[in-house]
mmCIF file of C-alpha atoms and ligand atoms in Angstrom:
data_model
loop_
_atom_site.group_PDB
_atom_site.id
_atom_site.type_symbol
_atom_site.label_atom_id
_atom_site.label_comp_id
_atom_site.label_asym_id
_atom_site.label_seq_id
_atom_site.Cartn_x
_atom_site.Cartn_y
_atom_site.Cartn_z
ATOM 1 C CA UNK A 1 0.000 0.000 0.000
ATOM 2 C CA UNK A 2 1.013 3.587 -0.380
ATOM 3 C CA UNK A 3 -0.539 6.968 0.387
ATOM 4 C CA UNK A 4 0.001 9.877 -2.012
ATOM 5 C CA UNK A 5 0.462 13.437 -0.738
ATOM 6 C CA UNK A 6 -2.551 14.466 -2.805
ATOM 7 C CA UNK A 7 -4.969 12.369 -4.887
ATOM 8 C CA UNK A 8 -6.724 14.524 -7.466
ATOM 9 C CA UNK A 9 -8.177 11.457 -9.184
ATOM 10 C CA UNK A 10 -9.985 10.463 -5.995
ATOM 11 C CA UNK A 11 -11.635 13.878 -5.824
ATOM 12 C CA UNK A 12 -12.489 13.918 -9.531
ATOM 13 C CA UNK A 13 -14.225 10.547 -9.184
ATOM 14 C CA UNK A 14 -16.697 12.056 -6.685
ATOM 15 C CA UNK A 15 -17.678 15.018 -8.918
ATOM 16 C CA UNK A 16 -17.092 13.750 -12.437
ATOM 17 C CA UNK A 17 -20.684 14.128 -13.668
ATOM 18 C CA UNK A 18 -20.985 17.738 -12.431
ATOM 19 C CA UNK A 19 -17.657 18.803 -13.855
ATOM 20 C CA UNK A 20 -18.050 17.106 -17.216
ATOM 21 C CA UNK A 21 -21.526 18.638 -17.679
ATOM 22 C CA UNK A 22 -20.159 22.101 -16.820
ATOM 23 C CA UNK A 23 -17.241 21.695 -19.222
ATOM 24 C CA UNK A 24 -19.448 20.418 -22.058
ATOM 25 C CA UNK A 25 -21.819 23.319 -21.628
ATOM 26 C CA UNK A 26 -18.951 25.744 -22.332
ATOM 27 C CA UNK A 27 -17.768 23.594 -25.228
ATOM 28 C CA UNK A 28 -21.259 23.553 -26.762
ATOM 29 C CA UNK A 29 -21.610 27.341 -26.350
ATOM 30 C CA UNK A 30 -18.033 27.973 -27.566
ATOM 31 C CA UNK A 31 -17.719 30.855 -25.076
ATOM 32 C CA UNK A 32 -14.104 30.283 -24.122
ATOM 33 C CA UNK A 33 -13.087 33.865 -23.297
ATOM 34 C CA UNK A 34 -14.897 35.576 -20.404
ATOM 35 C CA UNK A 35 -17.994 33.426 -20.828
ATOM 36 C CA UNK A 36 -20.831 33.359 -18.275
ATOM 37 C CA UNK A 37 -19.096 30.943 -15.902
ATOM 38 C CA UNK A 38 -16.406 33.552 -15.155
ATOM 39 C CA UNK A 39 -18.951 36.065 -13.848
ATOM 40 C CA UNK A 40 -20.783 33.318 -11.969
ATOM 41 C CA UNK A 41 -17.616 32.209 -10.232
ATOM 42 C CA UNK A 42 -16.716 35.835 -9.426
ATOM 43 C CA UNK A 43 -20.118 36.173 -7.711
ATOM 44 C CA UNK A 44 -19.557 32.932 -5.798
ATOM 45 C CA UNK A 45 -16.086 33.888 -4.602
ATOM 46 C CA UNK A 46 -17.125 37.451 -3.672
ATOM 47 C CA UNK A 47 -19.966 35.917 -1.631
ATOM 48 C CA UNK A 48 -17.697 33.370 0.020
ATOM 49 C CA UNK A 49 -15.093 36.054 0.828
ATOM 50 C CA UNK A 50 -17.576 38.696 2.017
ATOM 51 C CA UNK A 51 -16.204 41.162 -0.549
ATOM 52 C CA UNK A 52 -18.006 43.537 -2.885
ATOM 53 C CA UNK A 53 -15.896 42.634 -5.913
ATOM 54 C CA UNK A 54 -14.084 39.635 -7.353
ATOM 55 C CA UNK A 55 -12.067 39.645 -10.581
ATOM 56 C CA UNK A 56 -10.924 36.421 -12.231
ATOM 57 C CA UNK A 57 -7.451 36.240 -13.765
ATOM 58 C CA UNK A 58 -5.071 33.718 -15.285
ATOM 59 C CA UNK A 59 -3.394 32.395 -12.116
ATOM 60 C CA UNK A 60 -2.504 33.243 -8.528
ATOM 61 C CA UNK A 61 0.835 34.754 -9.523
ATOM 62 C CA UNK A 62 -0.857 37.179 -11.911
ATOM 63 C CA UNK A 63 -3.389 38.006 -9.183
ATOM 64 C CA UNK A 64 -0.454 39.313 -7.098
ATOM 65 C CA UNK A 65 1.075 41.085 -10.093
ATOM 66 C CA UNK A 66 -2.186 42.824 -11.035
ATOM 67 C CA UNK A 67 -2.841 43.733 -7.398
ATOM 68 C CA UNK A 68 0.583 45.405 -7.152
ATOM 69 C CA UNK A 69 0.018 47.241 -10.445
ATOM 70 C CA UNK A 70 -3.430 48.408 -9.308
ATOM 71 C CA UNK A 71 -1.778 49.896 -6.222
ATOM 72 C CA UNK A 72 0.740 51.688 -8.468
ATOM 73 C CA UNK A 73 3.686 49.744 -7.111
ATOM 74 C CA UNK A 74 6.656 50.067 -9.444
ATOM 75 C CA UNK A 75 10.265 51.096 -9.743
ATOM 76 C CA UNK A 76 11.965 52.409 -6.576
ATOM 77 C CA UNK A 77 9.106 51.195 -4.400
ATOM 78 C CA UNK A 78 9.503 48.686 -1.582
ATOM 79 C CA UNK A 79 7.083 45.934 -0.658
ATOM 80 C CA UNK A 80 7.343 44.253 2.737
ATOM 81 C CA UNK A 81 6.714 40.507 2.786
ATOM 82 C CA UNK A 82 7.754 37.154 4.241
ATOM 83 C CA UNK A 83 10.667 35.052 2.981
ATOM 84 C CA UNK A 84 8.868 31.826 4.000
ATOM 85 C CA UNK A 85 6.329 31.488 1.188
ATOM 86 C CA UNK A 86 5.950 30.176 -2.327
ATOM 87 C CA UNK A 87 8.250 32.006 -4.733
ATOM 88 C CA UNK A 88 5.442 33.834 -6.562
ATOM 89 C CA UNK A 89 4.871 36.261 -3.675
ATOM 90 C CA UNK A 90 8.298 37.874 -4.066
ATOM 91 C CA UNK A 91 8.590 37.138 -7.795
ATOM 92 C CA UNK A 92 5.577 39.383 -8.451
ATOM 93 C CA UNK A 93 7.187 42.218 -6.462
ATOM 94 C CA UNK A 94 10.391 41.923 -8.505
ATOM 95 C CA UNK A 95 8.439 41.736 -11.755
ATOM 96 C CA UNK A 96 6.699 45.093 -11.233
ATOM 97 C CA UNK A 97 10.170 46.594 -10.748
ATOM 98 C CA UNK A 98 9.878 46.981 -6.986
ATOM 99 C CA UNK A 99 12.138 45.707 -4.213
ATOM 100 C CA UNK A 100 11.059 42.897 -1.893
ATOM 101 C CA UNK A 101 11.831 43.757 1.744
ATOM 102 C CA UNK A 102 11.712 40.602 3.820
ATOM 103 C CA UNK A 103 10.824 40.311 7.498
ATOM 104 C CA UNK A 104 10.772 37.184 9.643
ATOM 105 C CA UNK A 105 7.844 34.950 10.576
ATOM 106 C CA UNK A 106 6.048 33.951 13.732
ATOM 107 C CA UNK A 107 7.534 30.481 14.363
ATOM 108 C CA UNK A 108 4.230 29.031 15.547
ATOM 109 C CA UNK A 109 1.983 29.915 12.598
ATOM 110 C CA UNK A 110 4.741 30.380 9.955
ATOM 111 C CA UNK A 111 2.997 33.631 8.980
ATOM 112 C CA UNK A 112 4.665 37.054 8.859
ATOM 113 C CA UNK A 113 5.294 38.598 12.297
ATOM 114 C CA UNK A 114 3.242 41.818 12.641
ATOM 115 C CA UNK A 115 5.850 43.491 14.906
ATOM 116 C CA UNK A 116 8.519 42.877 12.276
ATOM 117 C CA UNK A 117 6.274 44.478 9.637
ATOM 118 C CA UNK A 118 6.043 47.617 11.753
ATOM 119 C CA UNK A 119 9.835 48.016 11.870
ATOM 120 C CA UNK A 120 10.235 47.524 8.100
ATOM 121 C CA UNK A 121 7.758 50.193 6.982
ATOM 122 C CA UNK A 122 9.618 53.184 5.562
ATOM 123 C CA UNK A 123 9.147 56.142 3.223
ATOM 124 C CA UNK A 124 9.472 53.902 0.151
ATOM 125 C CA UNK A 125 7.091 51.196 1.338
ATOM 126 C CA UNK A 126 4.213 51.087 -1.151
ATOM 127 C CA UNK A 127 2.532 47.861 -0.001
ATOM 128 C CA UNK A 128 2.734 44.884 2.337
ATOM 129 C CA UNK A 129 2.028 41.350 1.147
ATOM 130 C CA UNK A 130 0.855 39.107 3.959
ATOM 131 C CA UNK A 131 0.708 35.413 3.074
ATOM 132 C CA UNK A 132 -1.780 33.010 4.664
ATOM 133 C CA UNK A 133 0.406 29.925 4.846
ATOM 134 C CA UNK A 134 -0.758 26.281 4.842
ATOM 135 C CA UNK A 135 -4.459 27.172 5.304
ATOM 136 C CA UNK A 136 -4.627 29.616 8.198
ATOM 137 C CA UNK A 137 -4.915 33.367 7.896
ATOM 138 C CA UNK A 138 -2.120 35.708 8.903
ATOM 139 C CA UNK A 139 -2.947 38.153 11.725
ATOM 140 C CA UNK A 140 -4.400 40.527 9.143
ATOM 141 C CA UNK A 141 -5.744 43.096 11.622
ATOM 142 C CA UNK A 142 -2.366 43.378 13.368
ATOM 143 C CA UNK A 143 -0.534 43.537 10.038
ATOM 144 C CA UNK A 144 -2.900 46.247 8.785
ATOM 145 C CA UNK A 145 -2.322 48.308 11.874
ATOM 146 C CA UNK A 146 1.459 47.743 11.657
ATOM 147 C CA UNK A 147 1.324 48.849 8.000
ATOM 148 C CA UNK A 148 0.091 52.207 9.239
ATOM 149 C CA UNK A 149 -1.947 53.200 6.186
ATOM 150 C CA UNK A 150 0.124 51.334 3.592
ATOM 151 C CA UNK A 151 -2.129 49.004 1.508
ATOM 152 C CA UNK A 152 -2.035 45.323 2.449
ATOM 153 C CA UNK A 153 -2.328 42.567 -0.152
ATOM 154 C CA UNK A 154 -3.365 39.232 1.335
ATOM 155 C CA UNK A 155 -1.895 36.316 -0.618
ATOM 156 C CA UNK A 156 -4.729 33.906 0.146
ATOM 157 C CA UNK A 157 -3.698 31.296 -2.454
ATOM 158 C CA UNK A 158 -3.803 28.669 0.320
ATOM 159 C CA UNK A 159 -6.812 29.918 2.306
ATOM 160 C CA UNK A 160 -9.958 30.248 0.212
ATOM 161 C CA UNK A 161 -12.837 29.873 2.684
ATOM 162 C CA UNK A 162 -10.610 30.125 5.774
ATOM 163 C CA UNK A 163 -11.634 32.628 8.435
ATOM 164 C CA UNK A 164 -10.428 34.523 11.489
ATOM 165 C CA UNK A 165 -12.433 36.020 14.325
ATOM 166 C CA UNK A 166 -11.442 39.673 14.751
ATOM 167 C CA UNK A 167 -13.097 41.656 17.578
ATOM 168 C CA UNK A 168 -15.846 39.063 17.759
ATOM 169 C CA UNK A 169 -16.571 39.155 14.010
ATOM 170 C CA UNK A 170 -15.792 36.279 11.640
ATOM 171 C CA UNK A 171 -13.659 37.655 8.807
ATOM 172 C CA UNK A 172 -13.014 35.599 5.689
ATOM 173 C CA UNK A 173 -9.671 35.219 3.879
ATOM 174 C CA UNK A 174 -9.361 38.183 1.509
ATOM 175 C CA UNK A 175 -12.077 40.212 3.208
ATOM 176 C CA UNK A 176 -10.023 42.585 5.363
ATOM 177 C CA UNK A 177 -7.144 43.257 2.966
ATOM 178 C CA UNK A 178 -6.926 46.092 0.439
ATOM 179 C CA UNK A 179 -6.793 43.326 -2.193
ATOM 180 C CA UNK A 180 -6.971 39.585 -1.539
ATOM 181 C CA UNK A 181 -5.593 37.121 -4.081
ATOM 182 C CA UNK A 182 -6.521 33.482 -4.733
ATOM 183 C CA UNK A 183 -5.008 30.704 -6.820
ATOM 184 C CA UNK A 184 -6.907 27.850 -8.414
ATOM 185 C CA UNK A 185 -3.782 25.798 -9.149
ATOM 186 C CA UNK A 186 -4.925 22.152 -9.050
ATOM 187 C CA UNK A 187 -3.334 21.446 -5.655
ATOM 188 C CA UNK A 188 -5.070 24.350 -3.872
ATOM 189 C CA UNK A 189 -8.202 23.617 -1.852
ATOM 190 C CA UNK A 190 -10.356 24.914 -4.712
ATOM 191 C CA UNK A 191 -8.338 23.662 -7.649
ATOM 192 C CA UNK A 192 -9.121 23.967 -11.340
ATOM 193 C CA UNK A 193 -8.220 21.591 -14.148
ATOM 194 C CA UNK A 194 -5.388 23.914 -15.095
ATOM 195 C CA UNK A 195 -4.308 27.395 -13.999
ATOM 196 C CA UNK A 196 -6.620 30.075 -12.631
ATOM 197 C CA UNK A 197 -6.683 32.945 -10.151
ATOM 198 C CA UNK A 198 -8.843 35.676 -8.646
ATOM 199 C CA UNK A 199 -8.594 39.001 -6.831
ATOM 200 C CA UNK A 200 -11.123 40.349 -4.316
ATOM 201 C CA UNK A 201 -11.565 43.861 -2.959
ATOM 202 C CA UNK A 202 -14.073 46.121 -1.232
ATOM 203 C CA UNK A 203 -12.863 49.156 -3.231
ATOM 204 C CA UNK A 204 -14.728 50.142 -6.398
ATOM 205 C CA UNK A 205 -11.848 52.120 -7.936
ATOM 206 C CA UNK A 206 -9.465 49.161 -7.468
ATOM 207 C CA UNK A 207 -12.092 46.859 -8.972
ATOM 208 C CA UNK A 208 -12.300 49.053 -12.080
ATOM 209 C CA UNK A 209 -8.514 49.122 -12.430
ATOM 210 C CA UNK A 210 -8.165 45.352 -11.947
ATOM 211 C CA UNK A 211 -10.873 44.721 -14.577
ATOM 212 C CA UNK A 212 -8.823 46.820 -17.007
ATOM 213 C CA UNK A 213 -5.467 45.334 -16.107
ATOM 214 C CA UNK A 214 -6.575 41.795 -16.948
ATOM 215 C CA UNK A 215 -7.546 42.792 -20.529
ATOM 216 C CA UNK A 216 -4.718 45.036 -21.751
ATOM 217 C CA UNK A 217 -5.697 48.076 -19.745
ATOM 218 C CA UNK A 218 -9.076 49.058 -21.171
ATOM 219 C CA UNK A 219 -12.701 48.183 -20.506
ATOM 220 C CA UNK A 220 -13.701 49.161 -24.025
ATOM 221 C CA UNK A 221 -12.083 46.918 -26.638
ATOM 222 C CA UNK A 222 -9.220 48.593 -28.562
ATOM 223 C CA UNK A 223 -9.135 51.614 -26.218
ATOM 224 C CA UNK A 224 -6.354 51.465 -23.634
ATOM 225 C CA UNK A 225 -6.128 53.826 -20.695
ATOM 226 C CA UNK A 226 -3.269 51.926 -19.072
ATOM 227 C CA UNK A 227 -0.930 49.165 -20.214
ATOM 228 C CA UNK A 228 -2.275 45.911 -18.867
ATOM 229 C CA UNK A 229 -1.942 42.196 -19.481
ATOM 230 C CA UNK A 230 -3.714 39.283 -21.090
ATOM 231 C CA UNK A 231 -4.641 37.623 -17.808
ATOM 232 C CA UNK A 232 -8.201 36.380 -18.013
ATOM 233 C CA UNK A 233 -9.617 33.436 -16.123
ATOM 234 C CA UNK A 234 -10.398 30.794 -18.749
ATOM 235 C CA UNK A 235 -14.137 30.026 -19.029
ATOM 236 C CA UNK A 236 -13.476 26.274 -18.957
ATOM 237 C CA UNK A 237 -11.607 26.671 -15.663
ATOM 238 C CA UNK A 238 -14.336 28.895 -14.237
ATOM 239 C CA UNK A 239 -16.940 26.261 -15.149
ATOM 240 C CA UNK A 240 -14.967 23.525 -13.357
ATOM 241 C CA UNK A 241 -14.464 25.730 -10.294
ATOM 242 C CA UNK A 242 -18.112 26.810 -10.161
ATOM 243 C CA UNK A 243 -19.094 23.112 -10.251
ATOM 244 C CA UNK A 244 -16.675 22.383 -7.389
ATOM 245 C CA UNK A 245 -17.614 25.310 -5.157
ATOM 246 C CA UNK A 246 -20.657 23.650 -3.513
ATOM 247 C CA UNK A 247 -18.294 20.975 -2.144
ATOM 248 C CA UNK A 248 -15.604 23.294 -0.790
ATOM 249 C CA UNK A 249 -16.994 23.630 2.707
ATOM 250 C CA UNK A 250 -17.313 19.872 3.219
ATOM 251 C CA UNK A 251 -13.804 19.322 1.815
ATOM 252 C CA UNK A 252 -12.349 21.865 4.240
ATOM 253 C CA UNK A 253 -14.237 20.161 7.080
ATOM 254 C CA UNK A 254 -12.818 16.778 6.054
ATOM 255 C CA UNK A 255 -9.301 18.236 6.034
ATOM 256 C CA UNK A 256 -9.842 19.616 9.556
ATOM 257 C CA UNK A 257 -11.064 16.200 10.681
ATOM 258 C CA UNK A 258 -7.993 14.495 9.206
ATOM 259 C CA UNK A 259 -5.756 17.072 10.894
ATOM 260 C CA UNK A 260 -7.420 16.450 14.266
ATOM 261 C CA UNK A 261 -6.935 12.689 13.776
ATOM 262 C CA UNK A 262 -3.190 13.188 13.228
ATOM 263 C CA UNK A 263 -2.961 15.669 16.126
ATOM 264 C CA UNK A 264 -4.358 13.040 18.504
ATOM 265 C CA UNK A 265 -2.204 10.256 17.086
ATOM 266 C CA UNK A 266 1.022 12.265 17.377
ATOM 267 C CA UNK A 267 0.245 13.837 20.761
ATOM 268 C CA UNK A 268 2.573 11.474 22.639
ATOM 269 C CA UNK A 269 5.539 11.988 20.297
ATOM 270 C CA UNK A 270 7.625 14.794 21.796
ATOM 271 C CA UNK A 271 9.919 14.619 18.753
ATOM 272 C CA UNK A 272 7.407 16.254 16.445
ATOM 273 C CA UNK A 273 5.463 19.498 16.700
ATOM 274 C CA UNK A 274 1.986 19.274 15.195
ATOM 275 C CA UNK A 275 0.513 22.343 13.437
ATOM 276 C CA UNK A 276 -0.327 25.295 15.693
ATOM 277 C CA UNK A 277 -3.564 27.001 14.711
ATOM 278 C CA UNK A 278 -4.108 30.461 16.187
ATOM 279 C CA UNK A 279 -7.290 30.142 18.322
ATOM 280 C CA UNK A 280 -8.833 33.029 16.323
ATOM 281 C CA UNK A 281 -8.398 31.068 13.083
ATOM 282 C CA UNK A 282 -10.364 28.380 11.311
ATOM 283 C CA UNK A 283 -7.822 26.669 9.059
ATOM 284 C CA UNK A 284 -8.637 24.927 5.798
ATOM 285 C CA UNK A 285 -5.400 22.903 6.055
ATOM 286 C CA UNK A 286 -4.054 23.351 2.567
ATOM 287 C CA UNK A 287 -1.159 21.519 4.190
ATOM 288 C CA UNK A 288 -0.748 19.540 7.405
ATOM 289 C CA UNK A 289 2.778 20.606 8.285
ATOM 290 C CA UNK A 290 4.681 19.152 11.206
ATOM 291 C CA UNK A 291 8.102 20.306 12.315
ATOM 292 C CA UNK A 292 10.940 18.288 13.762
ATOM 293 C CA UNK A 293 14.701 18.194 14.152
ATOM 294 C CA UNK A 294 16.299 15.739 11.738
ATOM 295 C CA UNK A 295 13.506 16.187 9.209
ATOM 296 C CA UNK A 296 15.440 14.755 6.248
ATOM 297 C CA UNK A 297 15.804 11.332 7.890
ATOM 298 C CA UNK A 298 12.059 11.033 8.580
ATOM 299 C CA UNK A 299 11.367 12.212 5.054
ATOM 300 C CA UNK A 300 13.635 9.517 3.627
ATOM 301 C CA UNK A 301 11.903 6.903 5.797
ATOM 302 C CA UNK A 302 8.441 7.985 4.629
ATOM 303 C CA UNK A 303 9.588 7.874 1.031
ATOM 304 C CA UNK A 304 10.896 4.348 1.558
ATOM 305 C CA UNK A 305 7.609 3.089 2.979
ATOM 306 C CA UNK A 306 5.470 4.838 0.366
ATOM 307 C CA UNK A 307 3.982 7.747 2.316
ATOM 308 C CA UNK A 308 3.701 10.913 0.239
ATOM 309 C CA UNK A 309 5.191 14.062 1.766
ATOM 310 C CA UNK A 310 6.829 17.292 0.766
ATOM 311 C CA UNK A 311 8.867 20.186 2.136
ATOM 312 C CA UNK A 312 7.197 23.561 1.711
ATOM 313 C CA UNK A 313 9.604 25.379 1.469
ATOM 314 C CA UNK A 314 13.228 24.177 1.600
ATOM 315 C CA UNK A 315 14.996 27.499 0.881
ATOM 316 C CA UNK A 316 13.679 30.852 2.200
ATOM 317 C CA UNK A 317 13.382 33.515 -0.463
ATOM 318 C CA UNK A 318 16.069 35.837 0.935
ATOM 319 C CA UNK A 319 18.597 33.054 0.228
ATOM 320 C CA UNK A 320 17.436 32.275 -3.330
ATOM 321 C CA UNK A 321 20.167 32.825 -5.938
ATOM 322 C CA UNK A 322 17.927 35.172 -7.973
ATOM 323 C CA UNK A 323 17.599 37.511 -4.991
ATOM 324 C CA UNK A 324 21.331 37.672 -4.202
ATOM 325 C CA UNK A 325 21.238 41.256 -5.551
ATOM 326 C CA UNK A 326 19.106 42.238 -2.546
ATOM 327 C CA UNK A 327 22.109 41.587 -0.324
ATOM 328 C CA UNK A 328 20.587 39.373 2.359
ATOM 329 C CA UNK A 329 22.648 36.725 4.084
ATOM 330 C CA UNK A 330 22.125 33.568 6.111
ATOM 331 C CA UNK A 331 21.168 34.222 9.723
ATOM 332 C CA UNK A 332 19.097 37.316 9.001
ATOM 333 C CA UNK A 333 15.738 35.616 9.370
ATOM 334 C CA UNK A 334 16.421 32.788 11.811
ATOM 335 C CA UNK A 335 12.808 31.635 12.210
ATOM 336 C CA UNK A 336 12.272 31.326 8.456
ATOM 337 C CA UNK A 337 15.591 29.520 8.090
ATOM 338 C CA UNK A 338 14.820 27.126 10.944
ATOM 339 C CA UNK A 339 11.331 26.451 9.552
ATOM 340 C CA UNK A 340 12.818 25.624 6.146
ATOM 341 C CA UNK A 341 15.001 22.955 7.811
ATOM 342 C CA UNK A 342 12.290 21.492 10.056
ATOM 343 C CA UNK A 343 8.961 21.435 8.189
ATOM 344 C CA UNK A 344 7.383 18.391 6.593
ATOM 345 C CA UNK A 345 3.899 18.258 5.069
ATOM 346 C CA UNK A 346 1.888 15.029 5.277
ATOM 347 C CA UNK A 347 -1.178 13.936 3.248
ATOM 348 C CA UNK A 348 -4.332 15.702 4.527
ATOM 349 C CA UNK A 349 -6.578 15.768 1.437
ATOM 350 C CA UNK A 350 -10.300 15.239 2.084
ATOM 351 C CA UNK A 351 -10.671 11.856 0.365
ATOM 352 C CA UNK A 352 -8.138 10.096 2.650
ATOM 353 C CA UNK A 353 -9.620 6.960 4.183
ATOM 354 C CA UNK A 354 -9.133 6.021 7.830
ATOM 355 C CA UNK A 355 -6.925 3.149 6.662
ATOM 356 C CA UNK A 356 -4.717 5.617 4.793
ATOM 357 C CA UNK A 357 -4.521 7.977 7.779
ATOM 358 C CA UNK A 358 -3.576 5.028 9.967
ATOM 359 C CA UNK A 359 -0.898 4.023 7.488
ATOM 360 C CA UNK A 360 0.680 7.489 7.618
ATOM 361 C CA UNK A 361 0.531 7.462 11.422
ATOM 362 C CA UNK A 362 2.039 3.957 11.633
ATOM 363 C CA UNK A 363 4.865 5.002 9.311
ATOM 364 C CA UNK A 364 5.750 7.958 11.533
ATOM 365 C CA UNK A 365 5.419 6.013 14.785
ATOM 366 C CA UNK A 366 7.481 3.090 13.485
ATOM 367 C CA UNK A 367 10.266 5.515 12.610
ATOM 368 C CA UNK A 368 10.387 6.563 16.262
ATOM 369 C CA UNK A 369 10.057 2.946 17.451
ATOM 370 C CA UNK A 370 6.660 3.541 19.042
HETATM 371 C C1 PLP B 401 0.087 28.734 -5.257
HETATM 372 C C2 PLP B 401 0.562 29.982 -4.687
HETATM 373 C C3 PLP B 401 0.759 31.140 -5.467
HETATM 374 C C4 PLP B 401 0.726 31.140 -6.972
HETATM 375 O O1 PLP B 401 -0.416 30.684 -7.579
HETATM 376 P P1 PLP B 401 -0.369 30.157 -9.086
HETATM 377 O O2 PLP B 401 -1.817 30.004 -9.417
HETATM 378 O O3 PLP B 401 0.364 28.857 -9.096
HETATM 379 O O4 PLP B 401 0.289 31.182 -9.924
HETATM 380 C C5 PLP B 401 1.120 32.313 -4.830
HETATM 381 N N1 PLP B 401 1.297 32.360 -3.508
HETATM 382 C C6 PLP B 401 1.137 31.281 -2.721
HETATM 383 C C7 PLP B 401 1.328 31.414 -1.245
HETATM 384 C C8 PLP B 401 0.775 30.053 -3.282
HETATM 385 O O5 PLP B 401 0.635 28.986 -2.486
#
């Protein structure tokens, strides 16, 4: 037997009829570019995120890029963000001509430390990108207040449908930021059958700008007020995602149940730290990420016995070769560097059976001789 890290075929099997019907409807209508399903999905995601506006785009990386452009971030500007994230977060900053300014993470949640944000804000800071890592929201209200009026982009690629209670009110991922961004990459909790992304905002002027930016900078065809991109959400992807959206809540619940099952099973292993979820947060567990000393040896063992796993992320962004020009060095962000050496993500996808969960648990326990 073996347990994969993620089993997209298992999920597809449960929704095949819905998805195929949705796809064939687009094929029969031949409305591949900005067809009805795009607007329908934008309504669904705006509703889910408690935002006034949602704008589909080509992928989660472009969602960050368009968000930065909409906030007029460009050359000579600085954007404060975390070095412990998927590359796209900082890549988008570089690609609008701005400078990524990294600050360290909170070691418990892996999300950017609000106090560190406060110290990094300067005259050139044009935006902050907070990342919601592994399925739980960053402390968005503390980051917003640390940003002191600077716009905050929430990279919510891993948290669609996650929430956080702020002053007694349940706030959804993307809701409280200046612009929230989502990815529909197949391995995200709401994954398409290819690339896709979306931006959400409460601000009408930003909505108008984002709508322009995704179609070459104009809302009227062949008239261009700004220079934009070709970054539309494909209708076929929107149709798949709209068909999947009714299941999202139950899938997130199943992931939480799987996470709780692991938490209980690993509770007596002092060698490993199970995920810490901020009590204000409801996580959607895009990943179930443990941390431990000597991670590589456990990883090798799991590989040997056929248990899927992965390291997100092995090299913090301030140490990536492409960012050498920024002048950071090892030791500058000790929590991010330690996390990169200690994290290991285990299978947590909703279709896991109890037998599969037990197999993962047995593999870990055997390694420790328990
Ligand atoms: C997946 C991801 C992205 C990029 O999304 P794509 O759709 O693959 O371009 C950006 N940021 C984070 C944190 C992600 O996990």
